[in-house]
Coordinates of C-alpha atoms in Angstrom, one line a residue:
Chain A
M142 CA 0.0 0.0 0.0
R143 CA 1.3 3.4 -1.0
L144 CA 0.7 6.2 1.3
R145 CA 0.0 9.6 -0.1
L146 CA 2.4 11.8 1.7
T147 CA 1.5 15.0 0.0
P148 CA -2.2 15.3 0.1
R149 CA -3.7 17.4 -2.6
D150 CA -4.4 20.8 -1.2
D151 CA -8.2 21.2 -1.4
S152 CA -8.3 24.6 0.3
Y153 CA -8.2 26.2 -3.1
Y154 CA -11.8 25.4 -3.7
D155 CA -12.7 27.2 -0.5
M156 CA -10.6 30.2 -1.5
F157 CA -12.3 30.5 -4.8
A158 CA -15.7 30.2 -3.2
D159 CA -14.7 33.0 -0.8
S160 CA -13.6 35.2 -3.7
A161 CA -16.9 34.6 -5.5
N162 CA -18.9 35.3 -2.3
N163 CA -17.1 38.6 -2.0
L164 CA -18.3 39.4 -5.5
V165 CA -21.9 38.7 -4.3
T166 CA -21.4 41.2 -1.5
A167 CA -20.0 43.8 -3.8
A168 CA -22.8 43.4 -6.4
R169 CA -25.4 43.8 -3.7
L170 CA -23.7 47.0 -2.5
L171 CA -23.9 48.2 -6.1
V172 CA -27.6 47.6 -6.1
E173 CA -27.9 49.7 -2.9
L174 CA -25.6 52.3 -4.3
I175 CA -27.9 53.2 -7.2
S176 CA -31.1 53.1 -5.2
D177 CA -32.9 56.3 -4.4
G178 CA -31.7 58.1 -1.3
A179 CA -28.6 55.9 -0.8
D180 CA -25.7 57.3 1.2
R181 CA -23.4 56.9 -1.8
A182 CA -20.1 57.9 -0.1
A183 CA -20.6 55.3 2.7
I184 CA -21.6 52.5 0.3
T185 CA -18.7 53.3 -2.1
E186 CA -16.4 53.0 1.0
K187 CA -17.8 49.5 1.6
I188 CA -17.3 48.5 -2.0
R189 CA -13.7 49.7 -1.8
A190 CA -13.3 47.5 1.3
C191 CA -14.6 44.5 -0.7
E192 CA -12.0 45.3 -3.3
H193 CA -9.3 45.3 -0.7
T194 CA -10.5 42.0 0.7
G195 CA -10.6 40.6 -2.8
D196 CA -7.0 41.7 -3.4
E197 CA -5.9 40.0 -0.2
R198 CA -7.6 36.8 -1.1
T199 CA -6.1 36.8 -4.6
H200 CA -2.6 37.2 -3.0
A201 CA -3.3 34.5 -0.5
I202 CA -4.1 32.1 -3.4
M203 CA -0.9 33.2 -5.1
R204 CA 1.2 32.6 -2.0
R205 CA -0.4 29.2 -1.4
L206 CA 0.4 28.4 -5.0
N207 CA 4.0 29.2 -4.5
E208 CA 4.1 26.8 -1.5
S209 CA 2.0 23.9 -2.8
T210 CA 3.8 20.9 -4.0
S211 CA 0.7 19.3 -5.6
P212 CA -2.1 21.8 -6.3
P213 CA -5.3 20.1 -7.3
L214 CA -5.5 21.9 -10.7
H215 CA -2.8 23.1 -13.1
R216 CA -0.9 26.0 -11.6
E217 CA -1.7 28.3 -14.5
D218 CA -5.4 27.5 -14.2
I219 CA -5.4 28.4 -10.5
Y220 CA -3.5 31.6 -11.4
Q221 CA -5.9 32.5 -14.2
L222 CA -9.1 31.8 -12.3
A223 CA -7.9 33.9 -9.3
S224 CA -7.0 36.8 -11.7
R225 CA -10.3 36.7 -13.5
L226 CA -12.3 36.7 -10.3
D227 CA -10.2 39.8 -9.4
D228 CA -11.1 41.4 -12.8
V229 CA -14.8 41.3 -12.0
M230 CA -14.2 43.1 -8.7
D231 CA -12.0 45.7 -10.3
A232 CA -14.7 46.6 -12.9
M233 CA -17.5 46.8 -10.3
E234 CA -15.3 49.0 -8.0
A235 CA -14.4 51.2 -10.9
A236 CA -18.1 51.8 -11.8
A237 CA -18.8 52.8 -8.2
D238 CA -15.8 55.0 -8.1
L239 CA -16.7 56.8 -11.3
I240 CA -20.2 57.6 -10.1
G241 CA -18.6 59.5 -7.2
L242 CA -15.7 61.0 -9.2
Y243 CA -18.1 62.4 -11.8
Q244 CA -20.6 63.6 -9.2
L245 CA -23.4 62.0 -11.1
E246 CA -26.6 62.9 -9.2
E247 CA -29.2 61.2 -11.4
L248 CA -28.6 57.9 -13.1
P249 CA -30.7 56.5 -15.9
K250 CA -33.2 54.0 -14.7
G251 CA -31.8 51.2 -16.9
I252 CA -28.7 51.0 -14.8
I253 CA -30.6 49.1 -12.1
D254 CA -31.2 46.3 -14.7
Q255 CA -27.5 46.2 -15.5
V256 CA -26.6 45.9 -11.8
E257 CA -29.2 43.3 -11.1
V258 CA -27.8 41.1 -13.8
L259 CA -24.4 41.4 -12.1
E260 CA -25.9 40.4 -8.8
R261 CA -27.4 37.3 -10.3
A262 CA -24.2 36.5 -12.2
A263 CA -22.3 36.8 -8.9
E264 CA -24.7 34.4 -7.1
V265 CA -24.5 31.8 -9.9
T266 CA -20.7 32.0 -9.9
A267 CA -20.5 31.6 -6.1
Q268 CA -22.8 28.6 -6.3
A269 CA -20.6 27.0 -9.0
M270 CA -17.3 27.4 -7.3
P271 CA -17.7 24.4 -4.9
R272 CA -18.5 22.2 -7.9
L273 CA -14.9 22.9 -9.2
R274 CA -13.8 20.0 -7.0
S275 CA -15.7 17.4 -9.1
L276 CA -15.9 19.4 -12.3
K277 CA -19.4 18.0 -12.5
D278 CA -22.8 19.8 -13.0
L279 CA -21.1 22.9 -14.4
T280 CA -23.1 23.0 -17.7
N281 CA -26.0 24.9 -16.1
Y282 CA -23.6 27.4 -14.7
W283 CA -22.1 28.2 -18.2
I284 CA -25.5 28.3 -19.8
E285 CA -26.9 30.7 -17.2
I286 CA -23.8 33.0 -17.3
N287 CA -24.1 33.0 -21.1
Q288 CA -27.7 34.0 -20.9
L289 CA -26.9 36.7 -18.3
E290 CA -24.2 38.1 -20.5
N291 CA -26.6 38.3 -23.5
Q292 CA -29.1 40.1 -21.3
A293 CA -26.4 42.4 -20.0
D294 CA -25.5 43.2 -23.6
Q295 CA -29.1 44.1 -24.6
I296 CA -29.5 46.3 -21.5
Y297 CA -26.2 48.0 -22.3
R298 CA -27.2 48.7 -25.8
K299 CA -30.6 50.1 -24.7
L300 CA -28.9 52.3 -22.3
L301 CA -26.5 53.6 -25.0
A302 CA -29.5 54.4 -27.2
H303 CA -31.1 56.2 -24.3
L304 CA -27.9 58.2 -23.6
F305 CA -27.8 59.5 -27.1
G306 CA -31.5 60.0 -27.3
G307 CA -31.3 63.8 -26.8
S308 CA -31.9 64.2 -23.1
Y309 CA -28.3 64.6 -22.2
D310 CA -25.5 67.1 -23.1
A311 CA -22.3 65.7 -24.5
L312 CA -20.2 65.8 -21.3
T313 CA -23.0 64.0 -19.3
V314 CA -23.1 61.4 -22.1
L315 CA -19.4 60.8 -21.7
K316 CA -19.6 60.4 -18.0
L317 CA -22.6 58.1 -17.9
K318 CA -21.1 56.1 -20.8
D319 CA -18.0 55.4 -18.7
V320 CA -20.1 54.1 -15.9
I321 CA -22.3 51.8 -18.0
E322 CA -19.2 50.6 -19.8
E323 CA -17.5 49.5 -16.6
L324 CA -20.7 47.6 -15.6
E325 CA -20.8 46.0 -19.0
A326 CA -17.1 45.1 -18.5
A327 CA -18.0 43.4 -15.2
A328 CA -20.7 41.3 -17.0
D329 CA -18.0 40.3 -19.6
A330 CA -15.6 39.5 -16.8
F331 CA -18.1 37.1 -15.3
E332 CA -18.2 35.3 -18.6
H333 CA -14.4 35.2 -18.7
V334 CA -14.5 33.5 -15.3
A335 CA -17.0 30.9 -16.7
N336 CA -14.7 30.4 -19.8
T337 CA -11.8 29.7 -17.5
V338 CA -13.8 27.1 -15.6
E339 CA -14.9 25.6 -18.9
G340 CA -11.3 25.5 -20.1
I341 CA -10.3 23.7 -16.9
A342 CA -13.1 21.1 -17.4
V343 CA -12.2 20.7 -21.1
K344 CA -8.6 19.9 -20.3
R345 CA -9.7 17.3 -17.7
S346 CA -12.3 15.6 -20.0
Chain B
M493 CA 1.2 -3.7 -38.3
R494 CA -0.3 -1.5 -35.6
L495 CA -3.8 -0.4 -36.1
R496 CA -4.7 3.1 -35.0
L497 CA -7.8 2.5 -33.0
T498 CA -8.5 6.1 -32.0
P499 CA -8.0 8.0 -35.2
R500 CA -7.1 11.6 -34.6
D501 CA -10.2 13.7 -35.2
D502 CA -9.5 15.8 -38.2
S503 CA -12.9 17.4 -38.4
Y504 CA -11.6 20.3 -36.3
Y505 CA -9.8 21.7 -39.3
D506 CA -13.0 21.8 -41.2
M507 CA -14.8 23.4 -38.4
F508 CA -12.2 26.2 -38.1
A509 CA -12.4 26.7 -41.9
D510 CA -16.2 27.0 -41.6
S511 CA -15.9 29.6 -38.8
A512 CA -13.5 31.6 -40.9
N513 CA -15.6 31.4 -44.0
N514 CA -18.5 32.7 -41.9
L515 CA -16.3 35.7 -41.1
V516 CA -15.8 36.3 -44.9
T517 CA -19.6 36.3 -45.3
A518 CA -20.0 38.8 -42.5
A519 CA -17.2 41.1 -43.7
R520 CA -18.8 41.2 -47.2
L521 CA -22.1 42.1 -45.6
L522 CA -20.4 44.9 -43.7
V523 CA -19.1 46.3 -47.1
E524 CA -22.7 46.1 -48.4
L525 CA -24.1 47.7 -45.2
I526 CA -22.1 50.9 -45.6
S527 CA -22.6 51.3 -49.4
D528 CA -24.9 54.0 -50.6
G529 CA -28.6 53.1 -50.8
A530 CA -28.2 49.9 -48.8
D531 CA -31.2 48.4 -47.0
R532 CA -29.4 48.6 -43.7
A533 CA -32.0 47.0 -41.5
A534 CA -32.1 43.9 -43.8
I535 CA -28.3 43.6 -44.0
T536 CA -27.9 44.0 -40.2
E537 CA -30.4 41.2 -39.8
K538 CA -28.2 39.0 -42.1
I539 CA -25.0 40.0 -40.1
R540 CA -26.9 39.0 -36.9
A541 CA -27.7 35.6 -38.5
C542 CA -24.0 35.2 -39.3
E543 CA -23.2 35.8 -35.6
H544 CA -25.7 33.2 -34.5
T545 CA -24.3 30.7 -37.0
G546 CA -20.8 31.5 -35.6
D547 CA -22.0 31.0 -32.0
E548 CA -23.4 27.6 -33.0
R549 CA -20.2 26.6 -34.7
T550 CA -18.1 27.7 -31.7
H551 CA -20.3 25.6 -29.4
A552 CA -20.1 22.6 -31.8
I553 CA -16.3 22.8 -31.5
M554 CA -16.5 22.9 -27.7
R555 CA -18.9 20.0 -27.6
R556 CA -16.7 17.9 -29.9
L557 CA -13.7 18.8 -27.7
N558 CA -15.5 17.4 -24.7
E559 CA -16.0 14.1 -26.5
S560 CA -12.7 13.8 -28.3
T561 CA -10.2 11.4 -26.8
S562 CA -7.3 12.5 -28.9
P563 CA -7.8 15.9 -30.5
P564 CA -5.2 16.8 -33.1
L565 CA -4.0 19.9 -31.2
H566 CA -3.7 20.8 -27.5
R567 CA -7.2 21.1 -26.1
E568 CA -6.5 24.7 -24.8
D569 CA -5.3 25.7 -28.3
I570 CA -8.5 24.5 -30.0
Y571 CA -10.4 26.3 -27.3
Q572 CA -8.5 29.5 -27.8
L573 CA -8.6 29.5 -31.5
A574 CA -12.4 28.9 -31.5
S575 CA -12.8 31.8 -29.0
R576 CA -10.8 34.2 -31.0
L577 CA -12.5 33.5 -34.2
D578 CA -15.7 34.2 -32.3
D579 CA -14.2 37.6 -31.0
V580 CA -13.8 38.8 -34.6
M581 CA -17.5 38.1 -35.3
D582 CA -18.6 39.8 -32.1
A583 CA -16.7 43.0 -33.0
M584 CA -18.1 43.1 -36.6
E585 CA -21.6 42.5 -35.4
A586 CA -21.3 45.2 -32.7
A587 CA -20.2 47.7 -35.4
A588 CA -23.2 46.9 -37.6
D589 CA -25.5 47.1 -34.5
L590 CA -24.2 50.5 -33.4
I591 CA -24.8 52.0 -36.8
G592 CA -28.5 51.1 -36.5
L593 CA -28.7 51.9 -32.8
Y594 CA -27.2 55.4 -33.2
Q595 CA -29.3 55.9 -36.4
L596 CA -26.2 57.1 -38.2
E597 CA -27.4 58.3 -41.6
E598 CA -24.2 59.4 -43.1
L599 CA -20.9 57.7 -42.4
P600 CA -17.4 59.2 -43.2
K601 CA -16.0 57.8 -46.4
G602 CA -12.9 56.4 -44.7
I603 CA -15.0 53.7 -43.1
I604 CA -15.1 51.8 -46.5
D605 CA -11.4 51.5 -46.3
Q606 CA -11.6 50.0 -42.8
V607 CA -14.2 47.5 -43.8
E608 CA -12.3 46.5 -47.0
V609 CA -9.3 45.6 -44.9
L610 CA -11.5 43.4 -42.7
E611 CA -12.8 41.7 -45.8
R612 CA -9.3 41.0 -47.0
A613 CA -8.2 39.8 -43.5
A614 CA -11.2 37.4 -43.4
E615 CA -10.3 36.0 -46.8
V616 CA -6.6 35.5 -45.8
T617 CA -7.7 33.8 -42.5
A618 CA -10.1 31.5 -44.3
Q619 CA -7.4 30.5 -46.7
A620 CA -5.0 29.8 -43.9
M621 CA -7.2 27.5 -41.8
P622 CA -6.8 24.4 -44.0
R623 CA -3.0 24.8 -43.6
L624 CA -3.4 24.3 -39.8
R625 CA -3.3 20.5 -40.5
S626 CA 0.3 20.6 -41.6
L627 CA 1.3 23.8 -39.8
K628 CA 3.2 24.6 -43.0
D629 CA 3.2 27.6 -45.3
L630 CA 1.7 29.8 -42.6
T631 CA 4.4 32.5 -42.6
N632 CA 2.8 34.4 -45.5
Y633 CA -0.5 34.4 -43.6
W634 CA 1.1 36.0 -40.5
I635 CA 2.9 38.6 -42.6
E636 CA -0.2 39.6 -44.5
I637 CA -2.3 39.8 -41.4
N638 CA 0.3 41.9 -39.8
Q639 CA 0.4 44.3 -42.8
L640 CA -3.4 44.5 -42.8
E641 CA -3.4 45.3 -39.2
N642 CA -0.9 48.1 -39.7
Q643 CA -3.0 49.4 -42.6
A644 CA -6.1 49.2 -40.4
D645 CA -4.3 51.2 -37.8
Q646 CA -3.4 54.0 -40.2
I647 CA -6.9 54.2 -41.6
Y648 CA -8.3 54.2 -38.1
R649 CA -6.0 57.1 -37.1
K650 CA -6.9 59.1 -40.2
L651 CA -10.6 58.6 -39.4
L652 CA -10.0 59.8 -35.9
A653 CA -8.3 63.0 -37.2
H654 CA -11.2 63.5 -39.6
L655 CA -13.8 63.0 -36.8
F656 CA -12.2 65.7 -34.7
G657 CA -11.5 68.0 -37.7
G658 CA -14.4 70.3 -37.0
S659 CA -17.2 68.9 -39.2
Y660 CA -19.0 67.1 -36.4
D661 CA -20.6 68.0 -33.1
A662 CA -19.5 66.2 -30.0
L663 CA -22.3 63.7 -29.8
T664 CA -21.9 62.7 -33.4
V665 CA -18.1 62.3 -32.8
L666 CA -18.9 60.0 -29.9
K667 CA -21.2 57.8 -32.0
L668 CA -19.0 57.6 -35.0
K669 CA -16.0 56.9 -32.8
D670 CA -17.8 53.9 -31.2
V671 CA -18.4 52.4 -34.7
I672 CA -14.8 52.9 -36.0
E673 CA -13.4 51.6 -32.7
E674 CA -15.4 48.3 -33.1
L675 CA -14.1 48.0 -36.6
E676 CA -10.6 48.6 -35.4
A677 CA -11.2 46.0 -32.7
A678 CA -12.2 43.5 -35.4
A679 CA -8.9 44.1 -37.2
D680 CA -7.0 43.6 -33.9
A681 CA -9.0 40.4 -33.3
F682 CA -7.9 39.0 -36.7
E683 CA -4.3 39.6 -35.5
H684 CA -5.1 37.7 -32.3
V685 CA -6.3 34.8 -34.4
A686 CA -3.0 34.9 -36.3
N687 CA -1.1 35.1 -33.0
T688 CA -2.9 32.0 -31.7
V689 CA -2.0 30.1 -34.9
E690 CA 1.6 31.3 -34.6
G691 CA 1.6 30.1 -30.9
I692 CA 0.4 26.7 -32.0
A693 CA 3.1 26.4 -34.6
V694 CA 5.8 27.6 -32.2
K695 CA 4.9 24.9 -29.7
R696 CA 5.1 22.3 -32.4
S697 CA 8.4 23.5 -33.8
Chain C
M186 CA 29.8 11.7 -17.7
R187 CA 27.0 12.9 -20.0
L188 CA 27.8 15.8 -22.2
R189 CA 25.1 18.4 -22.8
L190 CA 25.1 18.6 -26.5
T191 CA 22.3 21.1 -26.8
P192 CA 23.2 23.9 -24.4
R193 CA 20.2 25.8 -23.2
D194 CA 19.9 29.0 -25.2
D195 CA 20.5 31.8 -22.7
S196 CA 20.4 34.6 -25.2
Y197 CA 16.7 35.0 -24.5
Y198 CA 17.4 36.8 -21.3
D199 CA 19.5 39.3 -23.1
M200 CA 16.8 39.8 -25.7
F201 CA 14.2 40.4 -23.0
A202 CA 16.5 42.9 -21.3
D203 CA 17.0 44.7 -24.6
S204 CA 13.3 45.0 -25.1
A205 CA 12.8 46.3 -21.6
N206 CA 15.6 48.8 -22.0
N207 CA 14.0 50.0 -25.2
L208 CA 10.9 50.8 -23.1
V209 CA 13.0 52.9 -20.8
T210 CA 14.2 54.9 -23.8
A211 CA 10.6 55.4 -25.0
A212 CA 9.3 56.4 -21.6
R213 CA 12.1 59.0 -21.2
L214 CA 11.1 60.4 -24.6
L215 CA 7.5 60.6 -23.5
V216 CA 8.7 62.7 -20.5
E217 CA 10.5 65.0 -23.0
L218 CA 7.6 65.1 -25.3
I219 CA 5.2 66.6 -22.8
S220 CA 7.8 69.1 -21.4
D221 CA 7.4 72.8 -22.2
G222 CA 8.9 73.9 -25.5
A223 CA 9.6 70.4 -26.7
D224 CA 10.0 69.8 -30.4
R225 CA 7.1 67.4 -30.4
A226 CA 7.3 66.3 -34.1
A227 CA 11.0 65.3 -33.7
I228 CA 10.4 63.5 -30.4
T229 CA 7.4 61.6 -31.7
E230 CA 9.6 60.5 -34.6
K231 CA 12.1 59.1 -32.1
I232 CA 9.3 57.3 -30.2
R233 CA 8.2 55.8 -33.5
A234 CA 11.7 54.6 -34.1
C235 CA 11.7 52.9 -30.7
E236 CA 8.5 51.2 -31.6
H237 CA 10.1 49.8 -34.8
T238 CA 13.2 48.7 -32.9
G239 CA 10.8 47.0 -30.5
D240 CA 9.0 45.2 -33.3
E241 CA 12.2 43.9 -34.7
R242 CA 13.3 42.6 -31.4
T243 CA 10.0 40.9 -30.8
H244 CA 10.3 39.2 -34.2
A245 CA 13.9 38.2 -33.5
I246 CA 12.7 36.5 -30.3
M247 CA 10.0 34.7 -32.3
R248 CA 12.5 33.6 -35.0
R249 CA 14.9 32.3 -32.4
L250 CA 12.1 30.4 -30.7
N251 CA 11.3 28.7 -34.0
E252 CA 14.9 27.5 -34.2
S253 CA 15.6 26.7 -30.6
T254 CA 15.6 23.0 -29.7
S255 CA 15.6 23.6 -26.0
P256 CA 14.6 27.1 -24.9
P257 CA 15.2 27.9 -21.3
L258 CA 11.6 28.6 -20.5
H259 CA 8.3 27.2 -21.9
R260 CA 7.8 28.3 -25.5
E261 CA 4.5 29.8 -24.7
D262 CA 5.9 31.8 -21.8
I263 CA 8.6 33.2 -24.0
Y264 CA 6.0 34.0 -26.6
Q265 CA 3.7 35.7 -24.0
L266 CA 6.5 37.7 -22.4
A267 CA 7.7 39.1 -25.7
S268 CA 4.1 40.0 -26.7
R269 CA 3.4 41.8 -23.5
L270 CA 6.6 43.8 -23.6
D271 CA 5.5 44.8 -27.1
D272 CA 2.0 45.8 -25.8
V273 CA 3.6 48.4 -23.5
M274 CA 5.5 50.0 -26.4
D275 CA 2.3 50.0 -28.5
A276 CA 0.4 51.9 -25.8
M277 CA 3.2 54.5 -25.3
E278 CA 3.6 55.1 -29.0
A279 CA -0.2 55.4 -29.4
A280 CA -0.3 58.1 -26.7
A281 CA 2.5 60.1 -28.4
D282 CA 0.8 59.7 -31.8
L283 CA -2.6 60.9 -30.5
I284 CA -1.1 64.1 -29.1
G285 CA 0.1 64.9 -32.6
L286 CA -2.9 63.7 -34.4
Y287 CA -5.3 65.7 -32.2
Q288 CA -3.0 68.7 -32.4
L289 CA -3.2 69.1 -28.6
E290 CA -1.3 72.3 -27.8
E291 CA -1.7 72.4 -24.0
L292 CA -1.8 69.3 -21.9
P293 CA -3.1 69.1 -18.3
K294 CA -0.3 69.2 -15.8
G295 CA -1.2 65.8 -14.2
I296 CA 0.0 64.0 -17.4
I297 CA 3.6 64.5 -16.3
D298 CA 2.8 62.4 -13.2
Q299 CA 1.4 59.7 -15.4
V300 CA 4.4 59.6 -17.6
E301 CA 6.9 59.7 -14.7
V302 CA 5.2 56.6 -13.3
L303 CA 5.7 54.9 -16.7
E304 CA 9.4 55.9 -16.7
R305 CA 9.9 54.3 -13.2
A306 CA 7.9 51.2 -14.3
A307 CA 10.1 50.8 -17.3
E308 CA 13.3 51.1 -15.2
V309 CA 12.1 48.6 -12.6
T310 CA 11.1 46.2 -15.4
A311 CA 14.5 46.5 -17.2
Q312 CA 16.3 45.8 -13.9
A313 CA 14.2 42.7 -13.3
M314 CA 14.7 41.1 -16.7
P315 CA 18.3 39.7 -15.9
R316 CA 16.8 38.0 -12.8
L317 CA 14.6 35.9 -15.0
R318 CA 17.6 33.6 -15.4
S319 CA 17.5 32.5 -11.8
L320 CA 13.8 33.4 -11.1
K321 CA 15.1 34.7 -7.8
D322 CA 14.6 38.1 -6.1
L323 CA 11.6 39.0 -8.2
T324 CA 9.2 39.7 -5.3
N325 CA 10.3 43.3 -5.0
Y326 CA 9.8 43.8 -8.7
W327 CA 6.2 42.6 -8.5
I328 CA 5.5 44.6 -5.4
E329 CA 6.9 47.8 -6.9
I330 CA 5.1 47.4 -10.2
N331 CA 1.9 46.8 -8.2
Q332 CA 2.4 50.0 -6.3
L333 CA 3.2 51.9 -9.4
E334 CA 0.1 50.6 -11.1
N335 CA -2.0 51.7 -8.1
Q336 CA -0.3 55.2 -8.2
A337 CA -1.0 55.3 -12.0
D338 CA -4.7 54.5 -11.3
Q339 CA -5.0 57.3 -8.8
I340 CA -3.3 59.8 -11.1
Y341 CA -5.6 58.7 -13.9
R342 CA -8.7 59.2 -11.9
K343 CA -7.6 62.6 -10.7
L344 CA -7.0 63.5 -14.4
L345 CA -10.5 62.3 -15.3
A346 CA -12.0 64.5 -12.6
H347 CA -10.0 67.4 -13.8
L348 CA -11.1 66.9 -17.5
F349 CA -14.7 66.9 -16.5
G350 CA -14.2 69.8 -14.0
G351 CA -15.6 72.4 -16.4
S352 CA -12.5 73.9 -18.0
Y353 CA -12.8 72.0 -21.3
D354 CA -15.3 71.7 -24.0
A355 CA -16.6 68.2 -24.9
L356 CA -14.4 67.6 -27.9
T357 CA -11.3 68.6 -26.0
V358 CA -12.3 66.2 -23.2
L359 CA -12.7 63.4 -25.7
K360 CA -9.2 64.1 -27.2
L361 CA -7.4 64.4 -23.8
K362 CA -9.3 61.4 -22.5
D363 CA -8.0 59.2 -25.3
V364 CA -4.4 60.3 -24.5
I365 CA -4.6 59.6 -20.8
E366 CA -6.3 56.3 -21.4
E367 CA -3.5 55.1 -23.6
L368 CA -1.0 56.2 -20.9
E369 CA -3.1 54.3 -18.3
A370 CA -3.1 51.3 -20.7
A371 CA 0.7 51.4 -20.7
A372 CA 0.7 51.3 -16.9
D373 CA -1.6 48.3 -17.0
A374 CA 0.5 46.7 -19.6
F375 CA 3.6 46.9 -17.3
E376 CA 1.5 45.0 -14.8
H377 CA 0.7 42.4 -17.3
V378 CA 4.4 41.9 -18.0
A379 CA 4.9 41.5 -14.3
N380 CA 2.0 39.0 -14.1
T381 CA 3.6 37.0 -16.9
V382 CA 6.9 36.9 -15.0
E383 CA 5.0 35.9 -11.8
G384 CA 3.2 33.1 -13.8
I385 CA 6.6 31.8 -15.0
A386 CA 8.0 31.7 -11.5
V387 CA 4.8 30.0 -10.2
K388 CA 5.1 27.2 -12.7
R389 CA 8.7 26.6 -11.7
S390 CA 8.1 26.7 -8.0

């Protein structure tokens, strides 16, 4: 009988789940942020705190990777998945930041639809992370993320048409466009996370 | 005599060729779209249909990859090449879409040059795909795609200078800029396809 | 005693160092370019010459890679590192080009901060390249590049707030925004170089 002296380090799955749960928190804060009467400065602070937490988790994954002798997935896949989860957070934080930076008082109503899609994408992603262990039952995750990305795309294009519809001056269009583009980038970034997971599963198949 | 029981699945090469031919169709439709007197709504519908066909082909490649026991290239390379061909289509469709969304009646003349470069890049890419099998005679493909990308860059910059030359108001500049940026993104995406093919050849060398 | 007949080809390290030193030259030219009373046309020409030199070096690395029988790093890592060093140069050259193309006479003062961060990032990158050989002592490089990227981010956001602060008309905002976005893309591209180096080290650990 051969003993396994270097057990595969399963804590990665928990770390990815933590990162994804942190995205759920940030997405919910974004929903709050754009609600009427929100204390925007305070909520933006909380989103920034999420982003810092996310950075720390990403670095913890990288450090662990440097010390692991037998990580449960290819090193480059762990690296890429951690980076892409981080990209989602960066885009969400940038959107929140720009709303403050540009002192945008009123936001077009369609933005709430954009942000709710992000909230759902974050939840679906967080639910999928524990299934990385077995790489099973991930098909529904990819399908739903794909559908959400398509929805996000349509909402984004409607918002663009609205921005250019004549109600805003050019500088306001520029500012609002930056915000909705960051939110669209966050939706794309969720799809990149799903693509990375799909890529990992494909290699294993 | 040793029988080969699991024949390498060569259908991938045909699938990549199909995807690239679909890009040729879409690029030709773009040329039509911006011609004088074109029925833009009808042509945009056709471009959207190309995009759907492209999506289906990409998914067919992914499904095949999940079932293949010995794909003829690294799994991750097949995955990346399929994704990047898809990126080209997405950028071309987005450009067509924005023209409609922004209700842009007149387009600057330089756009025809941009789109003709895309048509040529699509043709060159489609001609190169069958040579993936042998990974031979691909140098001319890279060189021409590189030259086309440089041309696209120059055309893009001339268009930018034209947009800001004083003939357009700020909102029109913003709209036209979005369109020519998507077309420039399509030219870049063709280069990314070529880089992926180069990367595959480099690994094999 | 077994002779090593195919010595590992160490010239790659020198080639990467050359590419990075070329970025230092270009970054210093950018600092000159935006100084008062600079001969902008002449300096932009020099930056373009740097970009051509960079392209030639990138191609030399690719050619060498096609001929190497035992490169000292994974082929795809050499390929990616060369490409990402090239991306930095492309972004810096694009910024210089746009300044000329848009005939921007006066630039906001904050741009000097952006460019000085790039200069420092280029120096740090050039100093790190020789350490690729041993993959040791690279932690400080990643940490400093990360700090520089954070600094660049803050400078970029301050510049954005300044652009929208009411001193510029919409078309000028659009032009200046393009320039500072290319400079921000250069800072991000330095981080991508550092990530690639980190990824190489992680695989080896």
